[in-house]
């Protein structure tokens, strides 16, 4: 016994140590479990209390892409229907659409809280496996939070904020409120936000009238609006519809027979939509330009939160549309295009691409057509640059030009209706009458390649050939290009870049459109052309039909081919190009060939009242000389007709008119009396 006691005591001491170690380990384990749990519980309680006390972010709403005019007026949302989102109370949304949405998006919506832990855990595993966010696992509440308060980027930080906003939503709002709001802001594709816009877009009916089959198809779209669009991918939409119907069966909303009947139903998808937007041709062009400049995709625009500030002047746009509608024959298929541009910046202030965008969205403002005699402004700009003066005379008569050594190198020029002046014309007279002989003579005299080069400098892109007929506008040019070319004459010789967008705001920042300009023409030549083209609106000018609508001076040029009628002109504040013709290139009748001038005149008259201003001031180095157009010499008191033209130093005429030079002072200027008055008159 004595020998065993020390061993027993040692064993007891060892057992006590083991017990104490185990007790300490248990205490540590319990502390490691309960302390973080308590901290987590306390932290979560504080977080929930803070989210409950904190108000929801102000102004939370879906933000579709917006398109604005230059003065900030909303032209349209980026939607196919062109309508702003419409809120529909949950009670008026069909029960099948509600059931289908819950079944396919969040079948435990009314039972779970803001976040589905099971779905979130599954999505987390998938995302960790792929090294990024590829699966959402979001509840309806989370999706609403994303639509109301967050961007569409797929990052872990955004998912965390989405979860917090979702919890806050459910602390502040009822499930019915959340579901109703979700159905009114969720994106269904093609720019349609909310069930009302989607119902009108896809089925051309209010949401209240949708049946089960249509509801199931609509409910399947938010997962992938571009993938399952019944407009673009009908078969995919049908497959997605069947998935939704099966989910409705699985959740007890439908029987299998009801689902099969709905799947077999014929769906009629709307194929024609009436855009309710201001300036649809302009708006369509603005969207395309914004996408190009800011590198946006349709998905970026669809995601919303994009603002496109355009150059449109709403008053001028209405004036353009009214001028065309009030001039073109109502029962005719003839079309028209109008482009109005700020010549200083290239900003397009109004644009009409046709009579009715709904029936013909083809934008004729961008379509190349033969410009006819409006191209003569390019020819004469090149001529003035190469030494011609306003006093230069060319005989107006039927002329055959020989421009080569081959017998085929002959070109006979006809004036309109073969009516010629039968005498030499000055440049001002040739422009007013739109004399073809003068234009072709000028083209060949200065070299057609110089005319082509001038056209390219002014912004005309067509690869023209140096033919004699070049002067008569036989190579196609679009109205936008013609407006841009004339802008250089109106702004003193600077080539500007026509554009319809000023700024683009996206969640990533702002893009300001760069509209550079460069000098392509001297200010002297630009002013000379502006002064000379006033004659087109004079009593003997081809644009006389536009003059009754104007309130101030303007410069312009008409142009007519067998199939096209044009008028292009400007004031210091605005340049406008008008084209009239048939899409089929059908020949114009005589009355139809004169429709461009009144359209141009009506619009420019409104523009002059809206944008009043003075006329151009001659550059200091130009010299004004009064000449007799019959001789091209300096006008004398005996000249019955005279014109004032501007000349660069050293190019002005100095000899008096030889036709009316008096032999004695008494013969040239009778002092008084009836005889003197008769001499002046005749």
PDB file of C-alpha atoms in Angstrom, residues 330-571:
ATOM      1  CA  UNK A 330     -51.120  66.280 -99.275  1.00  0.00           C
ATOM      2  CA  UNK A 331     -52.032  63.502-101.715  1.00  0.00           C
ATOM      3  CA  UNK A 332     -48.603  63.254-103.319  1.00  0.00           C
ATOM      4  CA  UNK A 333     -45.830  60.792-102.537  1.00  0.00           C
ATOM      5  CA  UNK A 334     -43.198  63.495-102.966  1.00  0.00           C
ATOM      6  CA  UNK A 335     -40.718  63.773-100.116  1.00  0.00           C
ATOM      7  CA  UNK A 336     -38.625  66.558 -98.595  1.00  0.00           C
ATOM      8  CA  UNK A 337     -35.678  67.051 -96.277  1.00  0.00           C
ATOM      9  CA  UNK A 338     -34.512  70.130 -94.385  1.00  0.00           C
ATOM     10  CA  UNK A 339     -31.320  70.788 -92.422  1.00  0.00           C
ATOM     11  CA  UNK A 340     -30.732  73.996 -90.462  1.00  0.00           C
ATOM     12  CA  UNK A 341     -27.312  74.584 -88.932  1.00  0.00           C
ATOM     13  CA  UNK A 342     -25.474  77.161 -86.877  1.00  0.00           C
ATOM     14  CA  UNK A 343     -22.728  78.165 -89.342  1.00  0.00           C
ATOM     15  CA  UNK A 344     -20.348  79.171 -86.571  1.00  0.00           C
ATOM     16  CA  UNK A 345     -20.319  75.798 -84.796  1.00  0.00           C
ATOM     17  CA  UNK A 346     -21.870  73.199 -87.110  1.00  0.00           C
ATOM     18  CA  UNK A 347     -24.594  72.504 -84.539  1.00  0.00           C
ATOM     19  CA  UNK A 348     -27.714  71.292 -86.352  1.00  0.00           C
ATOM     20  CA  UNK A 349     -30.691  73.231 -84.959  1.00  0.00           C
ATOM     21  CA  UNK A 350     -33.448  71.516 -86.946  1.00  0.00           C
ATOM     22  CA  UNK A 351     -33.619  68.444 -89.137  1.00  0.00           C
ATOM     23  CA  UNK A 352     -36.446  66.801 -91.039  1.00  0.00           C
ATOM     24  CA  UNK A 353     -35.690  63.620 -92.953  1.00  0.00           C
ATOM     25  CA  UNK A 354     -39.079  63.044 -94.563  1.00  0.00           C
ATOM     26  CA  UNK A 355     -42.796  63.659 -94.340  1.00  0.00           C
ATOM     27  CA  UNK A 356     -43.636  60.934 -91.798  1.00  0.00           C
ATOM     28  CA  UNK A 357     -41.166  58.943 -89.706  1.00  0.00           C
ATOM     29  CA  UNK A 358     -43.850  56.412 -88.786  1.00  0.00           C
ATOM     30  CA  UNK A 359     -44.360  55.280 -92.355  1.00  0.00           C
ATOM     31  CA  UNK A 360     -40.848  55.958 -93.658  1.00  0.00           C
ATOM     32  CA  UNK A 361     -37.985  56.265 -91.150  1.00  0.00           C
ATOM     33  CA  UNK A 362     -35.429  56.617 -93.978  1.00  0.00           C
ATOM     34  CA  UNK A 363     -33.550  59.856 -93.263  1.00  0.00           C
ATOM     35  CA  UNK A 364     -33.327  61.827 -96.506  1.00  0.00           C
ATOM     36  CA  UNK A 365     -31.265  64.561 -94.857  1.00  0.00           C
ATOM     37  CA  UNK A 366     -28.384  62.090 -95.023  1.00  0.00           C
ATOM     38  CA  UNK A 367     -29.148  60.726 -98.488  1.00  0.00           C
ATOM     39  CA  UNK A 368     -26.927  61.893-101.391  1.00  0.00           C
ATOM     40  CA  UNK A 369     -28.825  63.408-104.330  1.00  0.00           C
ATOM     41  CA  UNK A 370     -27.738  65.515-107.297  1.00  0.00           C
ATOM     42  CA  UNK A 371     -27.500  69.091-105.965  1.00  0.00           C
ATOM     43  CA  UNK A 372     -27.958  70.766-109.357  1.00  0.00           C
ATOM     44  CA  UNK A 373     -27.124  74.454-109.466  1.00  0.00           C
ATOM     45  CA  UNK A 374     -26.689  74.770-105.694  1.00  0.00           C
ATOM     46  CA  UNK A 375     -23.232  73.332-106.416  1.00  0.00           C
ATOM     47  CA  UNK A 376     -22.382  76.497-108.372  1.00  0.00           C
ATOM     48  CA  UNK A 377     -21.566  78.199-105.066  1.00  0.00           C
ATOM     49  CA  UNK A 378     -18.610  75.817-104.839  1.00  0.00           C
ATOM     50  CA  UNK A 379     -17.595  76.532-108.464  1.00  0.00           C
ATOM     51  CA  UNK A 380     -17.666  80.290-108.022  1.00  0.00           C
ATOM     52  CA  UNK A 381     -15.849  80.168-104.681  1.00  0.00           C
ATOM     53  CA  UNK A 382     -13.030  78.358-106.449  1.00  0.00           C
ATOM     54  CA  UNK A 383     -13.171  80.892-109.305  1.00  0.00           C
ATOM     55  CA  UNK A 384     -12.905  83.915-107.000  1.00  0.00           C
ATOM     56  CA  UNK A 385      -9.987  82.218-105.265  1.00  0.00           C
ATOM     57  CA  UNK A 386      -8.286  81.751-108.645  1.00  0.00           C
ATOM     58  CA  UNK A 387      -8.475  85.368-109.749  1.00  0.00           C
ATOM     59  CA  UNK A 388     -11.989  85.826-111.097  1.00  0.00           C
ATOM     60  CA  UNK A 389     -13.909  88.926-110.095  1.00  0.00           C
ATOM     61  CA  UNK A 390     -17.591  89.832-109.942  1.00  0.00           C
ATOM     62  CA  UNK A 391     -17.056  91.931-113.083  1.00  0.00           C
ATOM     63  CA  UNK A 392     -15.972  88.899-115.150  1.00  0.00           C
ATOM     64  CA  UNK A 393     -18.305  88.492-118.128  1.00  0.00           C
ATOM     65  CA  UNK A 394     -19.294  85.370-120.080  1.00  0.00           C
ATOM     66  CA  UNK A 395     -21.619  85.354-123.087  1.00  0.00           C
ATOM     67  CA  UNK A 396     -24.952  83.649-122.323  1.00  0.00           C
ATOM     68  CA  UNK A 397     -25.821  81.653-125.442  1.00  0.00           C
ATOM     69  CA  UNK A 398     -26.036  78.046-126.589  1.00  0.00           C
ATOM     70  CA  UNK A 399     -22.429  76.898-126.377  1.00  0.00           C
ATOM     71  CA  UNK A 400     -20.504  73.755-127.228  1.00  0.00           C
ATOM     72  CA  UNK A 401     -17.305  73.479-125.219  1.00  0.00           C
ATOM     73  CA  UNK A 402     -14.269  71.690-126.615  1.00  0.00           C
ATOM     74  CA  UNK A 403     -12.200  70.360-123.735  1.00  0.00           C
ATOM     75  CA  UNK A 404      -9.924  67.802-125.421  1.00  0.00           C
ATOM     76  CA  UNK A 405      -8.388  66.627-128.677  1.00  0.00           C
ATOM     77  CA  UNK A 406     -10.838  63.806-129.336  1.00  0.00           C
ATOM     78  CA  UNK A 407     -13.970  64.495-131.408  1.00  0.00           C
ATOM     79  CA  UNK A 408     -15.911  63.140-128.418  1.00  0.00           C
ATOM     80  CA  UNK A 409     -14.472  65.831-126.182  1.00  0.00           C
ATOM     81  CA  UNK A 410     -17.377  68.148-126.830  1.00  0.00           C
ATOM     82  CA  UNK A 411     -19.945  69.315-124.304  1.00  0.00           C
ATOM     83  CA  UNK A 412     -22.984  71.362-125.319  1.00  0.00           C
ATOM     84  CA  UNK A 413     -24.571  73.324-122.500  1.00  0.00           C
ATOM     85  CA  UNK A 414     -28.243  74.240-122.337  1.00  0.00           C
ATOM     86  CA  UNK A 415     -29.878  76.725-120.030  1.00  0.00           C
ATOM     87  CA  UNK A 416     -33.277  75.979-118.536  1.00  0.00           C
ATOM     88  CA  UNK A 417     -35.885  75.791-121.342  1.00  0.00           C
ATOM     89  CA  UNK A 418     -33.105  76.926-123.718  1.00  0.00           C
ATOM     90  CA  UNK A 419     -33.643  80.533-122.676  1.00  0.00           C
ATOM     91  CA  UNK A 420     -30.422  82.574-122.805  1.00  0.00           C
ATOM     92  CA  UNK A 421     -29.637  86.174-121.999  1.00  0.00           C
ATOM     93  CA  UNK A 422     -28.102  86.643-125.444  1.00  0.00           C
ATOM     94  CA  UNK A 423     -25.395  88.903-124.062  1.00  0.00           C
ATOM     95  CA  UNK A 424     -22.448  88.775-121.679  1.00  0.00           C
ATOM     96  CA  UNK A 425     -23.366  88.350-117.999  1.00  0.00           C
ATOM     97  CA  UNK A 426     -21.470  89.389-114.898  1.00  0.00           C
ATOM     98  CA  UNK A 427     -20.979  86.868-112.106  1.00  0.00           C
ATOM     99  CA  UNK A 428     -23.813  88.412-110.068  1.00  0.00           C
ATOM    100  CA  UNK A 429     -26.203  88.101-112.996  1.00  0.00           C
ATOM    101  CA  UNK A 430     -25.089  84.548-113.728  1.00  0.00           C
ATOM    102  CA  UNK A 431     -25.761  83.544-110.115  1.00  0.00           C
ATOM    103  CA  UNK A 432     -29.163  85.247-110.085  1.00  0.00           C
ATOM    104  CA  UNK A 433     -30.234  83.603-113.348  1.00  0.00           C
ATOM    105  CA  UNK A 434     -28.429  80.316-112.561  1.00  0.00           C
ATOM    106  CA  UNK A 435     -26.831  80.470-115.982  1.00  0.00           C
ATOM    107  CA  UNK A 436     -25.365  77.094-116.954  1.00  0.00           C
ATOM    108  CA  UNK A 437     -23.113  78.404-119.723  1.00  0.00           C
ATOM    109  CA  UNK A 438     -21.345  80.734-117.320  1.00  0.00           C
ATOM    110  CA  UNK A 439     -20.871  77.911-114.776  1.00  0.00           C
ATOM    111  CA  UNK A 440     -19.381  75.415-117.242  1.00  0.00           C
ATOM    112  CA  UNK A 441     -17.170  78.104-118.779  1.00  0.00           C
ATOM    113  CA  UNK A 442     -15.897  78.949-115.286  1.00  0.00           C
ATOM    114  CA  UNK A 443     -15.293  75.304-114.419  1.00  0.00           C
ATOM    115  CA  UNK A 444     -13.205  74.675-117.546  1.00  0.00           C
ATOM    116  CA  UNK A 445     -11.390  77.996-117.321  1.00  0.00           C
ATOM    117  CA  UNK A 446     -10.078  77.558-113.771  1.00  0.00           C
ATOM    118  CA  UNK A 447      -9.668  73.765-114.052  1.00  0.00           C
ATOM    119  CA  UNK A 448     -12.255  71.218-112.836  1.00  0.00           C
ATOM    120  CA  UNK A 449      -9.740  69.683-110.446  1.00  0.00           C
ATOM    121  CA  UNK A 450      -9.641  72.970-108.550  1.00  0.00           C
ATOM    122  CA  UNK A 451     -13.420  72.801-108.194  1.00  0.00           C
ATOM    123  CA  UNK A 452     -13.214  69.232-106.887  1.00  0.00           C
ATOM    124  CA  UNK A 453     -10.546  70.287-104.426  1.00  0.00           C
ATOM    125  CA  UNK A 454     -12.703  73.184-103.233  1.00  0.00           C
ATOM    126  CA  UNK A 455     -15.677  70.842-102.735  1.00  0.00           C
ATOM    127  CA  UNK A 456     -13.593  68.519-100.584  1.00  0.00           C
ATOM    128  CA  UNK A 457     -12.244  71.431 -98.555  1.00  0.00           C
ATOM    129  CA  UNK A 458     -15.804  72.551 -97.845  1.00  0.00           C
ATOM    130  CA  UNK A 459     -16.747  69.099 -96.552  1.00  0.00           C
ATOM    131  CA  UNK A 460     -18.322  67.362 -99.558  1.00  0.00           C
ATOM    132  CA  UNK A 461     -17.128  63.761 -99.529  1.00  0.00           C
ATOM    133  CA  UNK A 462     -18.067  62.413-102.963  1.00  0.00           C
ATOM    134  CA  UNK A 463     -15.110  61.472-105.142  1.00  0.00           C
ATOM    135  CA  UNK A 464     -16.111  63.757-107.996  1.00  0.00           C
ATOM    136  CA  UNK A 465     -14.643  63.569-111.460  1.00  0.00           C
ATOM    137  CA  UNK A 466     -13.239  66.665-113.206  1.00  0.00           C
ATOM    138  CA  UNK A 467     -15.855  66.654-115.949  1.00  0.00           C
ATOM    139  CA  UNK A 468     -17.331  69.764-117.626  1.00  0.00           C
ATOM    140  CA  UNK A 469     -20.735  68.808-116.161  1.00  0.00           C
ATOM    141  CA  UNK A 470     -19.236  68.967-112.662  1.00  0.00           C
ATOM    142  CA  UNK A 471     -20.278  72.624-112.546  1.00  0.00           C
ATOM    143  CA  UNK A 472     -23.962  71.676-112.879  1.00  0.00           C
ATOM    144  CA  UNK A 473     -24.077  69.515-109.736  1.00  0.00           C
ATOM    145  CA  UNK A 474     -24.222  66.040-111.252  1.00  0.00           C
ATOM    146  CA  UNK A 475     -22.381  64.294-108.403  1.00  0.00           C
ATOM    147  CA  UNK A 476     -24.526  63.404-105.372  1.00  0.00           C
ATOM    148  CA  UNK A 477     -24.373  65.345-102.116  1.00  0.00           C
ATOM    149  CA  UNK A 478     -26.549  65.031 -99.000  1.00  0.00           C
ATOM    150  CA  UNK A 479     -28.498  67.978 -97.555  1.00  0.00           C
ATOM    151  CA  UNK A 480     -26.340  67.816 -94.418  1.00  0.00           C
ATOM    152  CA  UNK A 481     -23.185  68.109 -96.533  1.00  0.00           C
ATOM    153  CA  UNK A 482     -24.618  70.997 -98.563  1.00  0.00           C
ATOM    154  CA  UNK A 483     -25.540  72.840 -95.364  1.00  0.00           C
ATOM    155  CA  UNK A 484     -22.018  72.265 -94.078  1.00  0.00           C
ATOM    156  CA  UNK A 485     -20.424  73.538 -97.299  1.00  0.00           C
ATOM    157  CA  UNK A 486     -22.529  76.723 -97.280  1.00  0.00           C
ATOM    158  CA  UNK A 487     -21.725  77.211 -93.580  1.00  0.00           C
ATOM    159  CA  UNK A 488     -18.139  78.050 -94.571  1.00  0.00           C
ATOM    160  CA  UNK A 489     -19.479  80.893 -96.720  1.00  0.00           C
ATOM    161  CA  UNK A 490     -21.689  82.120 -93.871  1.00  0.00           C
ATOM    162  CA  UNK A 491     -19.015  82.071 -91.165  1.00  0.00           C
ATOM    163  CA  UNK A 492     -16.182  83.730 -93.051  1.00  0.00           C
ATOM    164  CA  UNK A 493     -14.384  80.710 -94.477  1.00  0.00           C
ATOM    165  CA  UNK A 494     -14.239  78.094 -91.709  1.00  0.00           C
ATOM    166  CA  UNK A 495     -15.127  74.474 -92.297  1.00  0.00           C
ATOM    167  CA  UNK A 496     -17.233  73.197 -89.392  1.00  0.00           C
ATOM    168  CA  UNK A 497     -18.321  69.704 -88.424  1.00  0.00           C
ATOM    169  CA  UNK A 498     -22.091  69.149 -88.614  1.00  0.00           C
ATOM    170  CA  UNK A 499     -23.293  67.495 -85.396  1.00  0.00           C
ATOM    171  CA  UNK A 500     -26.487  66.952 -83.409  1.00  0.00           C
ATOM    172  CA  UNK A 501     -25.085  66.136 -79.942  1.00  0.00           C
ATOM    173  CA  UNK A 502     -23.336  68.505 -77.522  1.00  0.00           C
ATOM    174  CA  UNK A 503     -22.904  66.438 -74.354  1.00  0.00           C
ATOM    175  CA  UNK A 504     -23.390  62.861 -73.181  1.00  0.00           C
ATOM    176  CA  UNK A 505     -23.634  62.090 -69.471  1.00  0.00           C
ATOM    177  CA  UNK A 506     -23.218  58.482 -68.357  1.00  0.00           C
ATOM    178  CA  UNK A 507     -22.609  56.945 -64.923  1.00  0.00           C
ATOM    179  CA  UNK A 508     -18.918  56.914 -65.871  1.00  0.00           C
ATOM    180  CA  UNK A 509     -18.744  60.644 -66.600  1.00  0.00           C
ATOM    181  CA  UNK A 510     -19.407  63.321 -69.209  1.00  0.00           C
ATOM    182  CA  UNK A 511     -18.374  63.352 -72.852  1.00  0.00           C
ATOM    183  CA  UNK A 512     -18.347  66.746 -74.559  1.00  0.00           C
ATOM    184  CA  UNK A 513     -18.576  66.551 -78.336  1.00  0.00           C
ATOM    185  CA  UNK A 514     -15.570  68.079 -80.033  1.00  0.00           C
ATOM    186  CA  UNK A 515     -16.642  70.092 -83.071  1.00  0.00           C
ATOM    187  CA  UNK A 516     -13.411  71.418 -84.583  1.00  0.00           C
ATOM    188  CA  UNK A 517     -13.203  74.030 -87.311  1.00  0.00           C
ATOM    189  CA  UNK A 518     -10.467  74.950 -89.774  1.00  0.00           C
ATOM    190  CA  UNK A 519     -10.000  77.718 -92.269  1.00  0.00           C
ATOM    191  CA  UNK A 520     -10.577  76.519 -95.814  1.00  0.00           C
ATOM    192  CA  UNK A 521     -11.481  79.790 -97.534  1.00  0.00           C
ATOM    193  CA  UNK A 522     -10.456  83.407 -97.178  1.00  0.00           C
ATOM    194  CA  UNK A 523     -12.890  85.767 -95.511  1.00  0.00           C
ATOM    195  CA  UNK A 524     -12.751  87.905 -98.661  1.00  0.00           C
ATOM    196  CA  UNK A 525     -14.091  85.124-100.900  1.00  0.00           C
ATOM    197  CA  UNK A 526     -16.697  84.106 -98.307  1.00  0.00           C
ATOM    198  CA  UNK A 527     -18.030  87.663 -98.137  1.00  0.00           C
ATOM    199  CA  UNK A 528     -17.996  88.096-101.920  1.00  0.00           C
ATOM    200  CA  UNK A 529     -20.096  84.938-102.331  1.00  0.00           C
ATOM    201  CA  UNK A 530     -22.524  86.048 -99.608  1.00  0.00           C
ATOM    202  CA  UNK A 531     -22.945  89.408-101.292  1.00  0.00           C
ATOM    203  CA  UNK A 532     -23.349  87.951-104.786  1.00  0.00           C
ATOM    204  CA  UNK A 533     -25.902  85.312-103.755  1.00  0.00           C
ATOM    205  CA  UNK A 534     -28.282  87.949-102.434  1.00  0.00           C
ATOM    206  CA  UNK A 535     -29.180  88.445-106.097  1.00  0.00           C
ATOM    207  CA  UNK A 536     -30.895  85.017-106.164  1.00  0.00           C
ATOM    208  CA  UNK A 537     -33.666  86.515-104.004  1.00  0.00           C
ATOM    209  CA  UNK A 538     -33.977  89.619-106.166  1.00  0.00           C
ATOM    210  CA  UNK A 539     -36.651  90.409-108.748  1.00  0.00           C
ATOM    211  CA  UNK A 540     -34.802  88.548-111.496  1.00  0.00           C
ATOM    212  CA  UNK A 541     -33.476  85.760-109.264  1.00  0.00           C
ATOM    213  CA  UNK A 542     -34.452  82.083-109.387  1.00  0.00           C
ATOM    214  CA  UNK A 543     -35.233  82.158-105.642  1.00  0.00           C
ATOM    215  CA  UNK A 544     -37.726  84.982-105.895  1.00  0.00           C
ATOM    216  CA  UNK A 545     -40.494  82.662-104.646  1.00  0.00           C
ATOM    217  CA  UNK A 546     -38.897  82.602-101.187  1.00  0.00           C
ATOM    218  CA  UNK A 547     -38.603  86.366-100.798  1.00  0.00           C
ATOM    219  CA  UNK A 548     -42.188  87.132 -99.629  1.00  0.00           C
ATOM    220  CA  UNK A 549     -41.587  85.107 -96.468  1.00  0.00           C
ATOM    221  CA  UNK A 550     -38.341  86.833 -95.449  1.00  0.00           C
ATOM    222  CA  UNK A 551     -37.891  89.756 -93.052  1.00  0.00           C
ATOM    223  CA  UNK A 552     -34.236  90.585 -93.688  1.00  0.00           C
ATOM    224  CA  UNK A 553     -31.432  90.010 -96.209  1.00  0.00           C
ATOM    225  CA  UNK A 554     -30.306  86.481 -97.006  1.00  0.00           C
ATOM    226  CA  UNK A 555     -27.986  84.712 -99.442  1.00  0.00           C
ATOM    227  CA  UNK A 556     -29.161  81.637-101.305  1.00  0.00           C
ATOM    228  CA  UNK A 557     -28.890  79.441-104.380  1.00  0.00           C
ATOM    229  CA  UNK A 558     -31.503  77.283-106.050  1.00  0.00           C
ATOM    230  CA  UNK A 559     -30.858  74.027-107.876  1.00  0.00           C
ATOM    231  CA  UNK A 560     -33.027  71.854-110.087  1.00  0.00           C
ATOM    232  CA  UNK A 561     -32.415  68.579-111.880  1.00  0.00           C
ATOM    233  CA  UNK A 562     -34.945  66.327-113.563  1.00  0.00           C
ATOM    234  CA  UNK A 563     -35.527  64.550-110.228  1.00  0.00           C
ATOM    235  CA  UNK A 564     -34.392  66.967-107.519  1.00  0.00           C
ATOM    236  CA  UNK A 565     -35.306  70.457-106.370  1.00  0.00           C
ATOM    237  CA  UNK A 566     -33.042  72.322-103.948  1.00  0.00           C
ATOM    238  CA  UNK A 567     -32.614  75.609-102.191  1.00  0.00           C
ATOM    239  CA  UNK A 568     -29.653  76.295 -99.927  1.00  0.00           C
ATOM    240  CA  UNK A 569     -28.945  79.613 -98.270  1.00  0.00           C
ATOM    241  CA  UNK A 570     -28.171  81.459 -95.083  1.00  0.00           C
ATOM    242  CA  UNK A 571     -28.034  84.482 -92.857  1.00  0.00           C
TER     243      UNK A 571
END
